[in-house]
Amino acid sequence: MLNLDTVKAGEELLRLENLKKYYPANKALLVKDRKYVKAVDDISLSLRCGETMGLVGESGCGKSTLGQTILCLEKATAGKIIYRGVEVTSLKKDDMRELRREIQIIFQDPYSSLNPKMTVGSIIAEPMLVHHMGSAAQRYRRVGELLELVGLRPEHAKRYPHEFSGGQRQRIGIARALAVDPKLIICDEAVSALDVSIQAQVLNLLRKLQKELGLTYIFIAHGLAVVKHISNRVGVMYLGKMVELAEGDGVYKNALHPYTRALISAIPEPDPEKVRQREILVGDVPSPVDPPSGCRFHTRCPHAAEQCRQSEPVFRDVGGGHFVACHLVK
Ligand code: SF4
């Protein structure tokens, strides 16, 4: 039986040590000829119980793969995932099932993530059934409670997903994730498919649930604006690597990495009096099969120098828990 340490608010819940997830890009027989898509490449970080960590980056930067690797939906190529003191990567099947109950995911698309042939009640009850939680009557009662918790009504359990709006469907997805009393929820672009006004409602709901239930979130998004108000810390990823990570609004007020600065300059400014200098990135994101030498961002960085092409910058703490990987930052 898996013996998980009890973790109090503020203590370390999850630690990633040099985590890598590579996918084979060809079927070469000789090891030297094999190529890999380096979706997640040497990520180390620590997540505190009760906090929200925002993870941001362009499509293909590896943030969703990182979430799926933490969930063990993808097997890590190398490195460690330590959850509540237990190394997840070495767990047996039964222990993995117990751990999976504690870590849940809310998917991006509320339309395709709910089975259209199942009633909302069956959708929410399914994870409880899989984890053998409660009797049928207890599960039925719990579905009603969960629907109320996410702002819907118990009688909605009898309806089908197509009878709901996008925002309501995402509330159903949240209720499903909460059904098995998780500690950590990975919100994988959970509001990206919703209208802006609905995004705010769902973000407020997630914040309310976090306070009430003591949840910890990893909130994955492709823009910094979405994660700003929900995150205690924000990490920025580029081509499988973490390039900047800071507490609070550190990356917004004092962005150190040129890539983060470019992302911030892309956030729309609501005050027409303020003019924000846009930093437009040139070129496309390079292939993760053959990433650029040295700093992976050097092909698009306006400050790239010879050193950037030769050596990879170390991801280091430059003070106050503000980490960055850039040769320019002393
Ligand atoms: Fe730009 Fe060089 Fe810093 Fe990379 S290390 S972000 S190329 S200045």
mmCIF file of C-alpha atoms in Angstrom, residues 128-266:
data_model
loop_
_atom_site.group_PDB
_atom_site.id
_atom_site.type_symbol
_atom_site.label_atom_id
_atom_site.label_comp_id
_atom_site.label_asym_id
_atom_site.label_seq_id
_atom_site.Cartn_x
_atom_site.Cartn_y
_atom_site.Cartn_z
ATOM 1 C CA MET A 128 -15.437 7.363 -8.246
ATOM 2 C CA LEU A 129 -16.492 4.060 -9.821
ATOM 3 C CA VAL A 130 -12.986 3.483 -11.225
ATOM 4 C CA HIS A 131 -11.451 4.106 -7.796
ATOM 5 C CA HIS A 132 -14.121 2.017 -5.989
ATOM 6 C CA MET A 133 -15.317 4.980 -3.921
ATOM 7 C CA GLY A 134 -18.639 4.688 -2.065
ATOM 8 C CA SER A 135 -21.867 2.844 -2.842
ATOM 9 C CA ALA A 136 -24.128 3.768 -5.777
ATOM 10 C CA ALA A 137 -26.310 5.858 -3.436
ATOM 11 C CA GLN A 138 -23.274 7.656 -1.980
ATOM 12 C CA ARG A 139 -21.941 8.393 -5.448
ATOM 13 C CA TYR A 140 -25.345 9.719 -6.511
ATOM 14 C CA ARG A 141 -25.404 12.059 -3.507
ATOM 15 C CA ARG A 142 -21.806 13.144 -4.152
ATOM 16 C CA VAL A 143 -22.608 14.010 -7.787
ATOM 17 C CA GLY A 144 -25.340 16.381 -6.561
ATOM 18 C CA GLU A 145 -22.948 17.993 -4.064
ATOM 19 C CA LEU A 146 -20.240 18.400 -6.698
ATOM 20 C CA LEU A 147 -22.650 19.993 -9.167
ATOM 21 C CA GLU A 148 -23.640 22.535 -6.503
ATOM 22 C CA LEU A 149 -19.994 23.118 -5.623
ATOM 23 C CA VAL A 150 -19.223 24.172 -9.215
ATOM 24 C CA GLY A 151 -22.309 26.394 -9.517
ATOM 25 C CA LEU A 152 -24.687 23.979 -11.292
ATOM 26 C CA ARG A 153 -27.796 22.251 -9.935
ATOM 27 C CA PRO A 154 -28.153 18.605 -8.792
ATOM 28 C CA GLU A 155 -30.922 18.007 -11.360
ATOM 29 C CA HIS A 156 -28.385 18.755 -14.137
ATOM 30 C CA ALA A 157 -27.026 15.239 -13.469
ATOM 31 C CA LYS A 158 -29.764 13.787 -15.691
ATOM 32 C CA ARG A 159 -28.871 15.913 -18.719
ATOM 33 C CA TYR A 160 -26.325 15.335 -21.504
ATOM 34 C CA PRO A 161 -23.239 17.485 -22.263
ATOM 35 C CA HIS A 162 -24.718 18.983 -25.468
ATOM 36 C CA GLU A 163 -27.422 20.679 -23.353
ATOM 37 C CA PHE A 164 -24.797 22.941 -21.718
ATOM 38 C CA SER A 165 -22.748 25.980 -22.773
ATOM 39 C CA GLY A 166 -18.923 25.867 -22.985
ATOM 40 C CA GLY A 167 -18.511 27.445 -19.536
ATOM 41 C CA GLN A 168 -21.007 25.041 -17.965
ATOM 42 C CA ARG A 169 -19.249 22.084 -19.588
ATOM 43 C CA GLN A 170 -15.952 23.204 -18.125
ATOM 44 C CA ARG A 171 -17.688 23.340 -14.709
ATOM 45 C CA ILE A 172 -18.749 19.727 -15.310
ATOM 46 C CA GLY A 173 -15.105 18.886 -16.143
ATOM 47 C CA ILE A 174 -14.048 20.527 -12.865
ATOM 48 C CA ALA A 175 -16.703 18.558 -10.927
ATOM 49 C CA ARG A 176 -15.404 15.349 -12.517
ATOM 50 C CA ALA A 177 -11.834 16.192 -11.481
ATOM 51 C CA LEU A 178 -12.980 16.931 -7.901
ATOM 52 C CA ALA A 179 -15.010 13.711 -7.594
ATOM 53 C CA VAL A 180 -12.082 11.680 -6.238
ATOM 54 C CA ASP A 181 -10.871 14.306 -3.713
ATOM 55 C CA PRO A 182 -7.620 15.186 -5.498
ATOM 56 C CA LYS A 183 -4.814 17.211 -3.926
ATOM 57 C CA LEU A 184 -3.196 18.406 -7.148
ATOM 58 C CA ILE A 185 -5.062 19.437 -10.290
ATOM 59 C CA ILE A 186 -3.342 20.087 -13.592
ATOM 60 C CA CYS A 187 -5.396 22.627 -15.503
ATOM 61 C CA ASP A 188 -4.200 22.063 -19.078
ATOM 62 C CA GLU A 189 -5.274 25.182 -20.992
ATOM 63 C CA ALA A 190 -8.485 24.825 -18.955
ATOM 64 C CA VAL A 191 -9.927 28.181 -19.996
ATOM 65 C CA SER A 192 -8.266 28.688 -23.402
ATOM 66 C CA ALA A 193 -11.308 27.511 -25.393
ATOM 67 C CA LEU A 194 -13.744 29.780 -23.508
ATOM 68 C CA ASP A 195 -14.906 33.350 -24.177
ATOM 69 C CA VAL A 196 -13.054 35.965 -22.115
ATOM 70 C CA SER A 197 -16.038 36.698 -19.809
ATOM 71 C CA ILE A 198 -16.550 32.972 -19.176
ATOM 72 C CA GLN A 199 -12.801 32.540 -18.604
ATOM 73 C CA ALA A 200 -13.039 34.972 -15.681
ATOM 74 C CA GLN A 201 -15.960 33.034 -14.164
ATOM 75 C CA VAL A 202 -14.139 29.709 -14.401
ATOM 76 C CA LEU A 203 -10.921 31.228 -12.984
ATOM 77 C CA ASN A 204 -12.892 32.669 -10.055
ATOM 78 C CA LEU A 205 -14.492 29.276 -9.477
ATOM 79 C CA LEU A 206 -11.081 27.562 -9.470
ATOM 80 C CA ARG A 207 -9.781 30.109 -6.964
ATOM 81 C CA LYS A 208 -12.825 29.635 -4.704
ATOM 82 C CA LEU A 209 -12.430 25.842 -4.810
ATOM 83 C CA GLN A 210 -8.734 26.142 -4.020
ATOM 84 C CA LYS A 211 -9.519 28.120 -0.858
ATOM 85 C CA GLU A 212 -12.315 25.799 0.227
ATOM 86 C CA LEU A 213 -10.612 22.491 -0.535
ATOM 87 C CA GLY A 214 -6.911 23.352 -0.109
ATOM 88 C CA LEU A 215 -6.118 22.357 -3.703
ATOM 89 C CA THR A 216 -2.805 22.820 -5.478
ATOM 90 C CA TYR A 217 -2.853 23.740 -9.165
ATOM 91 C CA ILE A 218 -0.477 23.639 -12.082
ATOM 92 C CA PHE A 219 -2.111 26.038 -14.494
ATOM 93 C CA ILE A 220 -0.933 25.639 -18.081
ATOM 94 C CA ALA A 221 -1.640 28.407 -20.600
ATOM 95 C CA HIS A 222 -0.064 29.810 -23.752
ATOM 96 C CA GLY A 223 -0.306 33.452 -22.661
ATOM 97 C CA LEU A 224 0.884 35.237 -19.542
ATOM 98 C CA ALA A 225 -2.337 37.268 -19.204
ATOM 99 C CA VAL A 226 -4.461 34.224 -18.312
ATOM 100 C CA VAL A 227 -2.281 32.981 -15.459
ATOM 101 C CA LYS A 228 -1.501 36.412 -13.968
ATOM 102 C CA HIS A 229 -4.298 36.621 -11.398
ATOM 103 C CA ILE A 230 -4.448 32.984 -10.409
ATOM 104 C CA SER A 231 -0.760 32.080 -9.955
ATOM 105 C CA ASN A 232 1.491 32.335 -6.907
ATOM 106 C CA ARG A 233 4.452 31.610 -9.165
ATOM 107 C CA VAL A 234 4.822 31.723 -12.913
ATOM 108 C CA GLY A 235 7.232 29.672 -15.021
ATOM 109 C CA VAL A 236 8.002 30.351 -18.683
ATOM 110 C CA MET A 237 8.986 27.474 -20.975
ATOM 111 C CA TYR A 238 10.714 27.572 -24.342
ATOM 112 C CA LEU A 239 11.469 24.528 -26.475
ATOM 113 C CA GLY A 240 11.291 22.010 -23.625
ATOM 114 C CA LYS A 241 13.257 24.125 -21.139
ATOM 115 C CA MET A 242 12.230 26.378 -18.282
ATOM 116 C CA VAL A 243 13.744 29.788 -19.032
ATOM 117 C CA GLU A 244 12.317 31.907 -16.206
ATOM 118 C CA LEU A 245 10.424 31.298 -12.962
ATOM 119 C CA ALA A 246 9.463 33.862 -10.352
ATOM 120 C CA GLU A 247 7.265 34.382 -7.306
ATOM 121 C CA GLY A 248 4.113 36.515 -7.445
ATOM 122 C CA ASP A 249 4.155 39.039 -10.253
ATOM 123 C CA GLY A 250 7.962 38.855 -10.588
ATOM 124 C CA VAL A 251 7.865 37.900 -14.253
ATOM 125 C CA TYR A 252 5.387 40.713 -15.010
ATOM 126 C CA LYS A 253 7.171 43.502 -13.113
ATOM 127 C CA ASN A 254 10.761 42.414 -13.579
ATOM 128 C CA ALA A 255 10.985 40.045 -16.563
ATOM 129 C CA LEU A 256 14.651 39.159 -17.078
ATOM 130 C CA HIS A 257 14.595 36.738 -20.005
ATOM 131 C CA PRO A 258 14.158 38.276 -23.492
ATOM 132 C CA TYR A 259 11.528 35.624 -24.331
ATOM 133 C CA THR A 260 9.459 36.485 -21.242
ATOM 134 C CA ARG A 261 9.725 40.171 -22.131
ATOM 135 C CA ALA A 262 8.390 39.417 -25.615
ATOM 136 C CA LEU A 263 5.448 37.471 -24.143
ATOM 137 C CA ILE A 264 4.665 40.316 -21.752
ATOM 138 C CA SER A 265 4.751 42.881 -24.536
ATOM 139 C CA ALA A 266 2.055 40.801 -26.288
#
